[in-house]
Amino acid sequence: MKTATLQIRTPEGIVFSQSLAGPVTRFLAWFVDVSCVLAIMVCVGYLAVVLALISSGFATAFYTLAYFVISIAYGIACEWGWRGQTVGKRLLRLRVVDAEGLRLQFNQVVTRNLLRFIDALPVFYFVGGVVCWLHPRCQRLGDIAANTLVIRNPRLLEPDLDQLLTGKFNSLRQYPHLAARLRQNLSPSEAALGLQALLRRDEFEPVARIELFAALAEHFRAKVEFPPEATDGIADEQYVRNVVDVIYRTRTDAKLERVGA
Amino acid sequence: MIIDLQRFVASERPCWAELERMLDKLEQEPNARMSLEQIQRFQILFERTAADLAKLTTFSSEPETRRYLEHLVARAYGEIHETRERRRRIFPLRWFFETLPQTFRRHVRAFWLSLAITLAGCAFGALALSLDPEAKSVLMPFSHLQQDPAQRVAQEEKAVTDRLAGNKSSFSTFLMTHNTKVSILTLAMGMTWGVGTVVLLFYNGVILGAVAADYVAAGQTKFLLGWLLPHGVVEIPAILIAGQAGLILAGALIGWGSRVPMRTRLRRVTGDLVTLIFGVGLLLVWAGFIEAFLSQYHEPVVPYFAKIAFGLVELLLLILYLSFSGSGRNPLGVREASVPVQEAAR
């Protein structure tokens, strides 16, 4: 699966990254948006029925114009008013942003929405989907012209540590400065690897399980060397469990107030 | 190095929250202006938050906090490093009388190219029909154009009932929306390096040339002018301007002779494309009204000379508007004069 990221380096030297949305997620968001437009048109249709009592010609004109305006203006109004989001994008946690991390401009919003006319060809956004699929930054033609990207803000679920870490004594916690160094030296993916291994421990064959945790424990031991009294007599799996506890429990135990939207 | 993560987060959180509040306010009130002290504070908070993110980036835990800080820094980065003009208010009259014609003139070469392609299509259509009258159904695949011109004129002039009675508004709306869709597609086809735009302009020209040749050959020139001029003098330039926009887009995409990166080239023309296509929309609304309420009525209801004169007056006004409106004020155009230095260097 394609999981491209947008990385921006600020003049201050800070790098921040955001995940880019792929064509399938974007198609689903579009599907929701089309449903929204159709729902609005049903309401407009009822209004047109009332207007038809006065003049059928006027009612037809009203409906035709309303459909045209709403189908084009829906994306523009939502993305401009909600800072790059439509109903579909909100539901799927997507957002349109400037390709260089700058503020999204009205002109960009209009351009990317008008260029849907070519992206939607011949049916169901085939052109836009193919371009998005092939493009390294997952841009459709409208995004390329408008210098925009669609990013994902996935909700990060906290791991259920209680089922893994049973509150047993953790000898590594006796050395807070080494625990801090461990948190510093381990990359997020390495920490996640340890966590996933623990979460899936019952799915492994017994031999594979022993080998896996031995390899992980060896890798973690190489990152930070704890004194022998903290590690002697601890099985490899328990060592990995202690490492994960040191890394992830910091936040959970502290009961910090949630920061973030 | 962070020894005590809990203390670090607790001590920095007020700064992050303050920055978030300032960002919320900026985004909710785009017209609000910050004082110098507020701007300085904003800058300090951004730098501090960015530094916090740098500290947390290699940290194995706290993925949510890291993501939150990334989101915060991304928002603040956009506000601090944005150099493009922020439109605080919309002035419709200024836009109509200055921005639109200035933008048109700034890219007038693309318009002439659009016109040339259409005229080439006209010549091809006229020539093809005169050489092979049997090709009429291929060149003009529309049922209402298949009839013999002389017969149609006779029918129209003898008509005693208004065939559009009660349907003028719906017909007008259909014309507006259909033509606007074609125009937007003509613009959007610029993304095919202009090939699609050229094909659409040429095809429009072919139909126009074939219709003109058909009616002229049948001796119905007066009817043709009375029928097409009232709305055509606005509708055809509108399509040409849409073609102009498509060619501008293609030019930015191709970037002949330009050493500026494609993204910068596209960024520079985006505003002009939007201005032009909104202008096209306005022209087509007018053309739609005229076509439904005037163009479809012929002698004896409306004299041909009156319709032709009306069309010529419209054409004259349109030429004057596009050529001279707003020329006394900032002839370079607001956007062109204010291309940010940072953007140009990017």
Coordinates of C-alpha atoms in Angstrom, one line a residue:
Chain A
M1 CA 0.0 0.0 0.0
K2 CA 1.3 3.5 -0.8
T3 CA 2.0 5.5 2.3
A4 CA 3.7 8.6 1.1
T5 CA 4.4 11.5 3.5
L6 CA 4.9 15.2 3.0
Q7 CA 8.0 16.4 4.7
I8 CA 8.6 20.0 5.2
R9 CA 11.8 21.5 6.6
T10 CA 11.4 25.0 8.0
P11 CA 14.1 27.6 7.7
E12 CA 14.7 27.0 11.4
G13 CA 15.7 23.4 10.5
I14 CA 12.7 21.7 12.0
V15 CA 11.3 18.9 9.9
F16 CA 7.7 17.9 10.2
S17 CA 5.8 15.3 8.3
Q18 CA 2.2 14.6 7.4
S19 CA 0.8 11.5 5.8
L20 CA -0.6 11.8 2.3
A21 CA -4.0 10.4 1.5
G22 CA -4.2 7.7 -1.2
P23 CA -6.7 7.4 -4.1
V24 CA -9.0 4.9 -2.3
T25 CA -9.5 7.0 0.8
R26 CA -10.1 10.1 -1.3
F27 CA -12.6 8.2 -3.5
L28 CA -14.5 7.2 -0.4
A29 CA -14.5 10.8 0.8
W30 CA -15.7 11.9 -2.6
F31 CA -18.5 9.3 -2.4
V32 CA -19.7 10.8 0.9
D33 CA -19.6 14.3 -0.7
V34 CA -21.6 13.2 -3.7
S35 CA -24.2 11.8 -1.2
C36 CA -24.3 15.1 0.5
V37 CA -24.8 17.0 -2.8
L38 CA -27.6 14.5 -3.7
A39 CA -29.2 15.0 -0.3
I40 CA -29.2 18.8 -0.8
M41 CA -30.6 18.3 -4.3
V42 CA -33.5 16.3 -2.8
C43 CA -34.4 19.3 -0.6
V44 CA -34.0 21.6 -3.6
G45 CA -36.2 19.3 -5.6
Y46 CA -39.0 19.7 -3.0
L47 CA -38.6 23.5 -3.3
A48 CA -38.8 23.2 -7.1
V49 CA -42.0 21.2 -6.8
V50 CA -43.5 24.1 -4.8
L51 CA -42.2 26.6 -7.4
A52 CA -43.7 24.5 -10.2
L53 CA -47.1 25.5 -8.8
I54 CA -46.3 29.0 -9.9
S55 CA -44.4 28.3 -13.1
S56 CA -43.1 25.0 -14.3
G57 CA -40.5 26.7 -16.5
F58 CA -39.1 28.7 -13.7
A59 CA -39.0 25.6 -11.4
T60 CA -37.0 23.7 -14.1
A61 CA -34.6 26.7 -14.4
F62 CA -34.3 26.9 -10.7
Y63 CA -33.5 23.2 -10.3
T64 CA -31.0 23.2 -13.2
L65 CA -29.2 26.2 -11.9
A66 CA -29.2 25.0 -8.3
Y67 CA -27.7 21.6 -9.3
F68 CA -25.0 23.3 -11.3
V69 CA -24.1 25.8 -8.6
I70 CA -24.3 23.4 -5.7
S71 CA -22.3 20.7 -7.5
I72 CA -19.5 23.1 -8.1
A73 CA -19.8 25.4 -5.1
Y74 CA -20.1 22.6 -2.5
G75 CA -16.4 21.6 -2.6
I76 CA -15.3 25.3 -2.8
A77 CA -17.4 26.5 0.0
C78 CA -16.6 23.6 2.3
E79 CA -12.9 23.6 1.7
W80 CA -12.7 27.3 2.1
G81 CA -14.9 27.5 5.1
W82 CA -13.5 24.5 6.9
R83 CA -9.9 25.0 6.0
G84 CA -9.5 22.3 3.5
Q85 CA -12.2 19.9 4.5
T86 CA -15.6 18.8 3.1
V87 CA -18.0 16.5 4.9
G88 CA -16.4 13.5 3.4
K89 CA -12.9 14.6 4.2
R90 CA -14.0 15.3 7.8
L91 CA -15.4 11.9 8.2
L92 CA -12.3 10.2 6.8
R93 CA -10.0 12.6 8.6
L94 CA -8.5 14.1 5.4
R95 CA -7.5 17.7 4.8
V96 CA -6.4 19.8 1.7
V97 CA -3.3 21.7 2.4
D98 CA -0.9 23.8 0.5
A99 CA 1.9 21.7 -1.1
E100 CA 4.6 23.8 0.6
G101 CA 2.9 24.0 3.9
L102 CA 1.7 27.6 3.5
R103 CA -1.8 28.9 4.1
L104 CA -4.4 27.5 1.7
Q105 CA -5.6 30.3 -0.6
F106 CA -9.0 30.8 -2.1
N107 CA -7.6 30.6 -5.6
Q108 CA -6.1 27.2 -4.9
V109 CA -9.4 25.9 -3.6
V110 CA -11.3 27.2 -6.6
T111 CA -8.7 25.8 -9.1
R112 CA -8.5 22.3 -7.6
N113 CA -12.3 22.1 -7.6
L114 CA -12.7 23.4 -11.2
L115 CA -10.2 21.0 -12.4
R116 CA -12.4 18.1 -11.2
F117 CA -13.9 18.5 -14.7
I118 CA -10.8 16.8 -16.2
D119 CA -10.1 14.6 -13.2
A120 CA -13.6 13.1 -13.3
L121 CA -13.2 12.0 -17.0
P122 CA -14.4 9.7 -18.4
V123 CA -16.3 8.4 -15.3
F124 CA -15.8 8.1 -11.6
Y125 CA -12.7 10.1 -11.4
F126 CA -10.7 7.6 -13.5
V127 CA -8.2 10.2 -14.8
G128 CA -7.8 11.8 -11.3
G129 CA -7.5 8.4 -9.7
V130 CA -4.8 7.1 -12.0
V131 CA -2.8 10.3 -11.7
C132 CA -3.1 10.2 -8.0
W133 CA -2.1 6.6 -7.9
L134 CA 1.0 7.2 -10.0
H135 CA 2.0 10.5 -8.5
P136 CA 4.7 10.4 -5.8
R137 CA 2.8 12.9 -3.8
C138 CA -0.7 11.4 -4.5
Q139 CA -1.9 14.5 -6.4
R140 CA -4.6 14.5 -8.9
L141 CA -4.4 17.0 -11.8
G142 CA -6.4 19.6 -9.9
D143 CA -4.0 19.3 -7.0
I144 CA -1.0 19.7 -9.3
A145 CA -2.4 22.8 -10.9
A146 CA -3.4 24.3 -7.5
N147 CA -0.3 23.2 -5.7
T148 CA -2.3 21.4 -3.0
L149 CA -2.1 18.0 -1.3
V150 CA -4.6 16.0 0.6
I151 CA -3.2 14.8 3.9
R152 CA -4.4 12.2 6.5
N153 CA -4.8 12.9 10.2
P154 CA -5.4 9.3 11.4
R155 CA -6.6 9.0 15.0
L156 CA -3.9 7.3 17.0
L157 CA -5.3 4.7 19.3
E158 CA -3.6 4.2 22.6
P159 CA -2.4 0.6 22.9
D160 CA -4.2 -1.4 25.6
L161 CA -1.2 -1.8 27.9
D162 CA -3.1 -3.2 30.8
Q163 CA -3.5 -6.5 29.1
L164 CA 0.2 -6.6 28.4
L165 CA 1.8 -5.1 31.4
T166 CA 0.3 -6.6 34.5
G167 CA 1.9 -4.2 37.0
K168 CA 4.8 -6.5 38.0
F169 CA 8.0 -5.0 39.3
N170 CA 10.0 -3.5 36.5
S171 CA 13.7 -3.5 37.4
L172 CA 14.6 -1.1 34.6
R173 CA 12.6 1.6 36.3
Q174 CA 15.1 1.6 39.1
Y175 CA 17.4 3.5 36.8
P176 CA 15.5 6.5 35.5
H177 CA 18.5 8.1 33.7
L178 CA 19.0 4.9 31.7
A179 CA 15.3 4.6 31.1
A180 CA 15.3 8.1 29.7
R181 CA 18.3 7.3 27.5
L182 CA 16.4 4.2 26.3
R183 CA 13.4 6.3 25.3
Q184 CA 15.8 8.7 23.5
N185 CA 17.7 6.0 21.6
L186 CA 14.8 3.9 20.5
S187 CA 13.0 5.1 17.3
P188 CA 9.2 5.2 17.3
S189 CA 9.2 2.2 14.8
E190 CA 11.5 0.2 17.1
A191 CA 9.2 0.8 20.0
A192 CA 6.2 -0.1 18.0
L193 CA 7.9 -3.3 16.9
G194 CA 8.3 -4.3 20.6
L195 CA 4.7 -3.4 21.3
Q196 CA 3.3 -5.3 18.4
A197 CA 5.4 -8.4 19.2
L198 CA 3.8 -8.4 22.7
L199 CA 0.3 -7.8 21.4
R200 CA 0.6 -10.7 19.0
R201 CA 2.7 -13.0 21.2
D202 CA 0.0 -15.7 21.3
E203 CA -0.2 -15.9 17.6
F204 CA 3.4 -17.2 17.2
E205 CA 4.7 -20.7 17.1
P206 CA 6.5 -21.5 20.4
V207 CA 9.9 -21.7 18.8
A208 CA 9.4 -18.6 16.7
R209 CA 8.2 -16.7 19.7
I210 CA 11.3 -17.5 21.6
E211 CA 13.5 -16.6 18.7
L212 CA 11.7 -13.3 18.0
F213 CA 11.8 -12.1 21.6
A214 CA 15.5 -13.2 21.9
A215 CA 16.3 -11.0 18.8
L216 CA 14.3 -8.1 20.1
A217 CA 15.8 -8.3 23.6
E218 CA 19.3 -8.4 22.2
H219 CA 18.5 -5.4 20.0
F220 CA 17.1 -3.4 22.9
R221 CA 20.0 -4.4 25.2
A222 CA 22.4 -3.0 22.6
K223 CA 20.6 0.3 22.7
V224 CA 21.2 1.0 26.4
E225 CA 23.2 -1.2 28.8
F226 CA 21.5 -1.6 32.1
P227 CA 23.5 -2.9 35.2
P228 CA 23.5 -6.7 35.6
E229 CA 21.4 -6.5 38.7
A230 CA 18.6 -5.1 36.6
T231 CA 18.7 -7.6 33.9
D232 CA 20.0 -10.9 35.4
G233 CA 17.5 -13.7 35.5
I234 CA 14.9 -11.9 33.3
A235 CA 13.6 -13.9 30.3
D236 CA 13.9 -12.2 26.9
E237 CA 10.1 -11.7 26.6
Q238 CA 10.0 -10.2 30.1
Y239 CA 12.9 -7.9 29.1
V240 CA 11.0 -6.7 26.0
R241 CA 7.9 -6.3 28.3
N242 CA 9.9 -4.1 30.6
V243 CA 11.3 -2.0 27.8
V244 CA 7.8 -1.4 26.4
D245 CA 6.6 -0.5 29.9
V246 CA 9.4 2.1 30.3
I247 CA 8.5 3.6 26.9
Y248 CA 4.8 3.6 26.9
R249 CA 3.9 3.7 30.5
T250 CA 5.5 7.2 30.9
R251 CA 2.6 8.8 29.3
T252 CA -0.1 6.5 30.6
D253 CA 0.9 6.5 34.2
A254 CA 1.4 10.2 34.3
K255 CA -2.2 10.7 33.4
L256 CA -1.4 13.8 31.4
E257 CA -4.3 15.7 30.2
R258 CA -4.8 15.0 26.6
V259 CA -3.1 17.5 24.4
G260 CA -4.3 17.6 20.8
A261 CA -7.4 18.1 19.0
Chain B
M1 CA 18.0 15.3 25.9
I2 CA 14.7 15.0 27.9
I3 CA 15.2 13.2 31.1
D4 CA 11.8 13.7 32.6
L5 CA 9.2 13.5 29.8
Q6 CA 6.3 14.2 32.1
R7 CA 7.8 17.4 33.4
F8 CA 8.9 18.5 29.9
V9 CA 5.3 18.1 28.6
A10 CA 3.8 19.8 31.6
S11 CA 6.2 22.8 31.4
E12 CA 5.8 23.3 27.6
R13 CA 2.0 22.7 27.4
P14 CA 1.1 26.3 28.2
C15 CA 3.2 27.6 25.3
W16 CA 1.5 25.1 22.9
A17 CA -1.9 26.0 24.1
E18 CA -1.2 29.7 23.7
L19 CA 0.1 29.2 20.2
E20 CA -3.0 27.1 19.4
R21 CA -5.3 29.9 20.7
M22 CA -3.5 32.5 18.5
L23 CA -3.8 30.2 15.5
D24 CA -7.5 29.6 16.1
K25 CA -8.1 33.3 16.3
L26 CA -6.1 34.0 13.1
E27 CA -8.1 31.4 11.3
Q28 CA -11.4 32.4 12.6
E29 CA -10.9 36.1 12.1
P30 CA -8.9 36.4 8.9
N31 CA -9.5 40.2 8.8
A32 CA -8.0 40.8 12.2
R33 CA -4.6 42.3 12.4
M34 CA -2.0 41.5 15.1
S35 CA -0.1 44.2 16.9
L36 CA 3.7 44.2 16.8
E37 CA 3.9 42.7 20.3
Q38 CA 1.5 39.9 19.3
I39 CA 3.5 39.2 16.2
Q40 CA 6.7 39.0 18.2
R41 CA 5.0 36.7 20.7
F42 CA 3.6 34.5 17.9
Q43 CA 7.1 34.2 16.5
I44 CA 8.6 33.2 19.9
L45 CA 5.9 30.6 20.5
F46 CA 6.4 29.1 17.0
E47 CA 10.1 28.8 17.5
R48 CA 9.7 27.3 20.9
T49 CA 7.1 24.8 19.8
A50 CA 9.2 23.9 16.8
A51 CA 12.2 23.3 19.1
D52 CA 10.0 21.1 21.3
L53 CA 9.0 19.1 18.2
A54 CA 12.7 18.7 17.3
K55 CA 13.3 17.3 20.8
L56 CA 10.4 14.9 20.6
T57 CA 10.9 13.8 17.0
T58 CA 13.4 11.0 17.8
F59 CA 11.5 10.1 21.0
S60 CA 10.1 6.6 20.8
S61 CA 7.1 7.3 22.9
E62 CA 4.4 10.0 22.9
P63 CA 3.3 9.6 19.2
E64 CA 0.2 11.6 19.9
T65 CA 2.1 14.5 21.4
R66 CA 4.5 14.4 18.5
R67 CA 1.6 14.4 16.0
Y68 CA -0.1 17.2 17.8
L69 CA 3.1 19.3 17.7
E70 CA 3.6 18.5 14.0
H71 CA 0.1 19.7 13.3
L72 CA 0.6 22.9 15.4
V73 CA 4.0 23.7 13.8
A74 CA 2.5 23.1 10.3
R75 CA -0.3 25.5 11.0
A76 CA 2.0 28.2 12.5
Y77 CA 4.5 27.6 9.7
G78 CA 1.8 28.4 7.1
E79 CA 1.0 31.7 8.9
I80 CA 4.5 32.8 9.4
H81 CA 6.1 32.0 6.1
E82 CA 3.1 32.9 3.9
T83 CA 4.1 35.9 1.8
R84 CA 1.2 36.0 -0.7
E85 CA -1.3 38.8 -0.3
R86 CA -4.2 38.0 2.0
R87 CA -7.4 39.3 0.4
R88 CA -9.2 41.0 3.3
R89 CA -12.3 42.1 1.5
I90 CA -13.9 41.5 -1.9
F91 CA -14.6 44.5 -4.0
P92 CA -16.9 43.2 -6.9
L93 CA -16.9 46.5 -8.8
R94 CA -13.1 46.9 -8.6
W95 CA -12.7 43.2 -9.6
F96 CA -15.0 43.7 -12.6
F97 CA -13.7 47.0 -13.9
E98 CA -10.0 46.6 -13.0
T99 CA -8.8 43.1 -12.1
L100 CA -10.6 41.1 -14.8
P101 CA -9.7 43.3 -17.8
Q102 CA -6.1 43.8 -16.5
T103 CA -5.7 40.1 -16.2
F104 CA -7.1 39.6 -19.7
R105 CA -4.6 42.1 -21.1
R106 CA -1.7 40.7 -19.1
H107 CA -2.2 37.4 -21.0
V108 CA -3.5 38.8 -24.3
R109 CA -1.1 36.7 -26.3
A110 CA -2.8 33.5 -25.1
F111 CA -6.1 35.1 -26.2
W112 CA -4.8 35.8 -29.7
L113 CA -3.6 32.2 -29.9
S114 CA -7.0 31.0 -28.7
L115 CA -8.6 33.2 -31.4
A116 CA -6.2 31.9 -34.1
I117 CA -7.0 28.3 -33.2
T118 CA -10.8 29.0 -33.4
L119 CA -10.4 30.8 -36.7
A120 CA -8.4 27.9 -38.1
G121 CA -11.3 25.6 -37.0
C122 CA -13.8 28.0 -38.7
A123 CA -11.8 28.0 -41.9
F124 CA -11.6 24.2 -41.8
G125 CA -15.3 23.8 -41.1
A126 CA -16.4 26.2 -43.9
L127 CA -14.0 24.7 -46.4
A128 CA -15.0 21.1 -45.5
L129 CA -18.7 21.9 -45.9
S130 CA -18.3 23.8 -49.2
L131 CA -16.2 20.9 -50.6
D132 CA -18.4 18.2 -49.3
P133 CA -22.0 19.2 -48.4
E134 CA -22.8 15.7 -47.4
A135 CA -20.5 16.0 -44.4
K136 CA -23.0 18.3 -42.8
S137 CA -24.2 15.7 -40.4
V138 CA -20.6 14.9 -39.3
L139 CA -19.5 18.5 -39.0
M140 CA -22.6 19.7 -37.1
P141 CA -24.1 16.7 -35.3
F142 CA -27.0 18.7 -33.9
S143 CA -30.6 18.0 -35.1
H144 CA -31.6 21.6 -35.3
L145 CA -28.7 22.4 -37.6
Q146 CA -29.5 19.6 -40.1
Q147 CA -32.4 21.4 -41.7
D148 CA -32.0 23.4 -44.9
P149 CA -31.2 27.0 -43.9
A150 CA -33.8 28.5 -46.3
Q151 CA -36.5 26.2 -45.0
R152 CA -35.7 27.1 -41.4
V153 CA -35.8 30.8 -42.1
A154 CA -39.1 30.5 -43.8
Q155 CA -40.5 28.5 -40.8
E156 CA -39.1 31.0 -38.3
E157 CA -40.5 34.0 -40.1
K158 CA -43.9 32.4 -40.5
A159 CA -44.2 31.3 -36.9
V160 CA -47.2 32.7 -35.2
T161 CA -46.7 31.1 -31.8
D162 CA -43.9 31.6 -29.4
R163 CA -42.3 28.1 -29.2
L164 CA -40.3 29.2 -26.2
A165 CA -43.3 30.5 -24.3
G166 CA -43.1 29.5 -20.7
N167 CA -39.7 27.9 -21.2
K168 CA -37.5 30.9 -21.7
S169 CA -36.0 30.8 -18.2
S170 CA -35.3 27.1 -18.3
F171 CA -33.8 27.4 -21.8
S172 CA -31.7 30.3 -20.7
T173 CA -30.5 28.4 -17.6
F174 CA -29.7 25.3 -19.7
L175 CA -27.5 27.5 -22.1
M176 CA -25.7 29.2 -19.2
T177 CA -24.9 26.0 -17.4
H178 CA -24.0 24.0 -20.5
N179 CA -21.7 26.7 -21.9
T180 CA -20.1 27.3 -18.5
K181 CA -19.3 23.6 -18.2
V182 CA -17.7 23.6 -21.7
S183 CA -15.7 26.6 -20.7
I184 CA -14.5 25.1 -17.5
L185 CA -13.5 21.9 -19.4
T186 CA -11.7 24.1 -21.9
L187 CA -9.7 25.6 -19.0
A188 CA -9.1 22.3 -17.3
M189 CA -7.9 20.7 -20.5
G190 CA -4.9 23.0 -20.2
M191 CA -3.5 20.2 -17.9
T192 CA -3.1 18.0 -21.0
W193 CA -0.2 20.4 -22.0
G194 CA -2.9 22.4 -23.9
V195 CA -3.7 19.6 -26.3
G196 CA -7.3 19.2 -25.0
T197 CA -7.8 23.0 -25.0
V198 CA -6.6 23.3 -28.6
V199 CA -8.9 20.4 -29.7
L200 CA -11.9 22.0 -28.0
L201 CA -11.3 25.4 -29.5
F202 CA -10.7 24.0 -32.9
Y203 CA -13.8 21.9 -32.7
N204 CA -15.9 24.9 -31.7
G205 CA -14.4 26.7 -34.6
V206 CA -15.3 23.9 -37.0
I207 CA -19.0 24.0 -36.0
L208 CA -19.1 27.8 -36.2
G209 CA -17.4 27.8 -39.6
A210 CA -19.7 25.1 -41.0
V211 CA -22.9 26.8 -39.8
A212 CA -21.8 30.1 -41.2
A213 CA -20.8 28.6 -44.5
D214 CA -24.1 26.7 -44.7
Y215 CA -26.3 29.8 -44.1
V216 CA -24.1 32.1 -46.3
A217 CA -24.2 29.6 -49.1
A218 CA -28.0 29.4 -48.8
G219 CA -28.2 33.2 -49.1
Q220 CA -29.3 33.6 -45.5
T221 CA -26.5 35.8 -44.2
K222 CA -28.8 38.5 -42.8
F223 CA -30.7 35.8 -40.8
L224 CA -27.5 34.3 -39.6
L225 CA -26.1 37.6 -38.3
G226 CA -29.4 38.4 -36.7
W227 CA -29.6 35.0 -35.1
L228 CA -26.0 34.7 -33.9
L229 CA -24.7 38.2 -33.2
P230 CA -26.8 39.2 -30.2
H231 CA -25.5 36.3 -28.0
G232 CA -22.6 35.2 -30.1
V233 CA -20.5 38.3 -29.7
V234 CA -20.4 37.6 -25.9
E235 CA -20.6 33.8 -25.9
I236 CA -17.8 33.2 -28.4
P237 CA -15.3 35.6 -26.7
A238 CA -16.2 33.9 -23.4
I239 CA -15.2 30.5 -24.9
L240 CA -12.1 32.2 -26.3
I241 CA -11.2 33.5 -22.8
A242 CA -11.7 30.1 -21.4
G243 CA -9.3 28.9 -24.1
Q244 CA -7.0 31.7 -23.1
A245 CA -7.0 30.4 -19.5
G246 CA -6.4 26.8 -20.6
L247 CA -3.4 28.0 -22.7
I248 CA -2.1 30.0 -19.7
L249 CA -2.3 26.8 -17.6
A250 CA -0.6 24.8 -20.3
G251 CA 2.1 27.4 -20.6
A252 CA 2.8 27.3 -16.9
L253 CA 2.9 23.5 -17.1
I254 CA 5.3 23.4 -20.0
G255 CA 7.4 26.4 -19.0
W256 CA 9.1 27.1 -22.3
G257 CA 12.2 29.2 -21.7
S258 CA 11.6 29.5 -18.0
R259 CA 14.0 28.3 -15.4
V260 CA 11.5 28.7 -12.6
P261 CA 10.2 25.4 -11.2
M262 CA 6.8 24.2 -12.4
R263 CA 5.2 24.5 -9.0
T264 CA 6.2 28.2 -8.8
R265 CA 5.0 28.8 -12.4
L266 CA 1.6 27.2 -11.6
R267 CA 1.4 29.1 -8.3
R268 CA 1.9 32.4 -10.2
V269 CA -1.0 31.8 -12.7
T270 CA -3.6 30.2 -10.4
G271 CA -5.1 33.6 -9.4
D272 CA -5.3 34.7 -13.0
L273 CA -7.0 31.5 -14.0
V274 CA -9.7 32.0 -11.4
T275 CA -10.2 35.6 -12.3
L276 CA -10.6 34.7 -16.0
I277 CA -13.0 31.8 -15.4
F278 CA -15.2 33.9 -13.2
G279 CA -15.3 36.5 -15.9
V280 CA -16.2 33.8 -18.4
G281 CA -19.0 32.8 -16.1
L282 CA -20.4 36.3 -16.0
L283 CA -20.2 36.7 -19.8
L284 CA -22.0 33.4 -20.3
V285 CA -24.8 34.4 -17.9
W286 CA -25.4 37.5 -20.0
A287 CA -25.2 35.5 -23.3
G288 CA -27.6 32.9 -22.0
F289 CA -30.2 35.5 -21.2
I290 CA -29.8 37.2 -24.6
E291 CA -29.9 33.9 -26.5
A292 CA -33.1 32.8 -24.8
F293 CA -34.9 36.1 -24.7
L294 CA -33.8 37.8 -28.0
S295 CA -31.7 35.6 -30.4
Q296 CA -34.5 33.1 -31.0
Y297 CA -37.0 35.8 -32.2
H298 CA -36.7 36.9 -35.8
E299 CA -38.6 39.1 -38.2
P300 CA -41.3 40.1 -38.1
V301 CA -41.2 40.0 -34.3
V302 CA -37.8 41.6 -34.0
P303 CA -36.3 43.3 -37.1
Y304 CA -32.9 41.9 -38.2
F305 CA -31.2 45.2 -38.3
A306 CA -32.1 45.8 -34.7
K307 CA -30.7 42.5 -33.6
I308 CA -27.5 43.0 -35.7
A309 CA -27.1 46.6 -34.3
F310 CA -27.6 45.3 -30.8
G311 CA -24.9 42.7 -31.3
L312 CA -22.5 45.2 -32.8
V313 CA -23.0 47.5 -29.9
E314 CA -22.4 44.7 -27.5
L315 CA -19.2 43.7 -29.3
L316 CA -18.0 47.3 -29.3
L317 CA -18.6 47.6 -25.6
L318 CA -16.9 44.3 -24.9
I319 CA -13.8 45.3 -26.9
L320 CA -13.7 48.7 -25.1
Y321 CA -14.1 47.0 -21.8
L322 CA -11.4 44.4 -22.3
S323 CA -9.0 46.9 -24.0
F324 CA -9.3 49.9 -21.7
S325 CA -11.1 49.2 -18.5
G326 CA -8.8 49.7 -15.5
S327 CA -5.9 50.7 -17.7
G328 CA -5.3 53.9 -15.8
R329 CA -4.9 52.1 -12.5
N330 CA -2.0 49.8 -11.8
P331 CA -1.6 48.6 -15.4
L332 CA 0.6 45.8 -14.2
G333 CA -2.1 44.3 -12.1
V334 CA -2.2 44.0 -8.4
R335 CA -0.9 40.4 -8.3
E336 CA 1.9 41.0 -10.8
A337 CA 3.2 44.0 -8.9
S338 CA 3.2 42.2 -5.6
V339 CA 4.8 38.8 -6.5
P340 CA 6.6 38.1 -3.2
V341 CA 10.4 38.1 -3.4
Q342 CA 10.5 34.8 -1.4
E343 CA 8.0 33.2 -3.8
A344 CA 10.0 34.3 -6.8
A345 CA 13.2 32.9 -5.3
R346 CA 11.6 29.6 -4.3

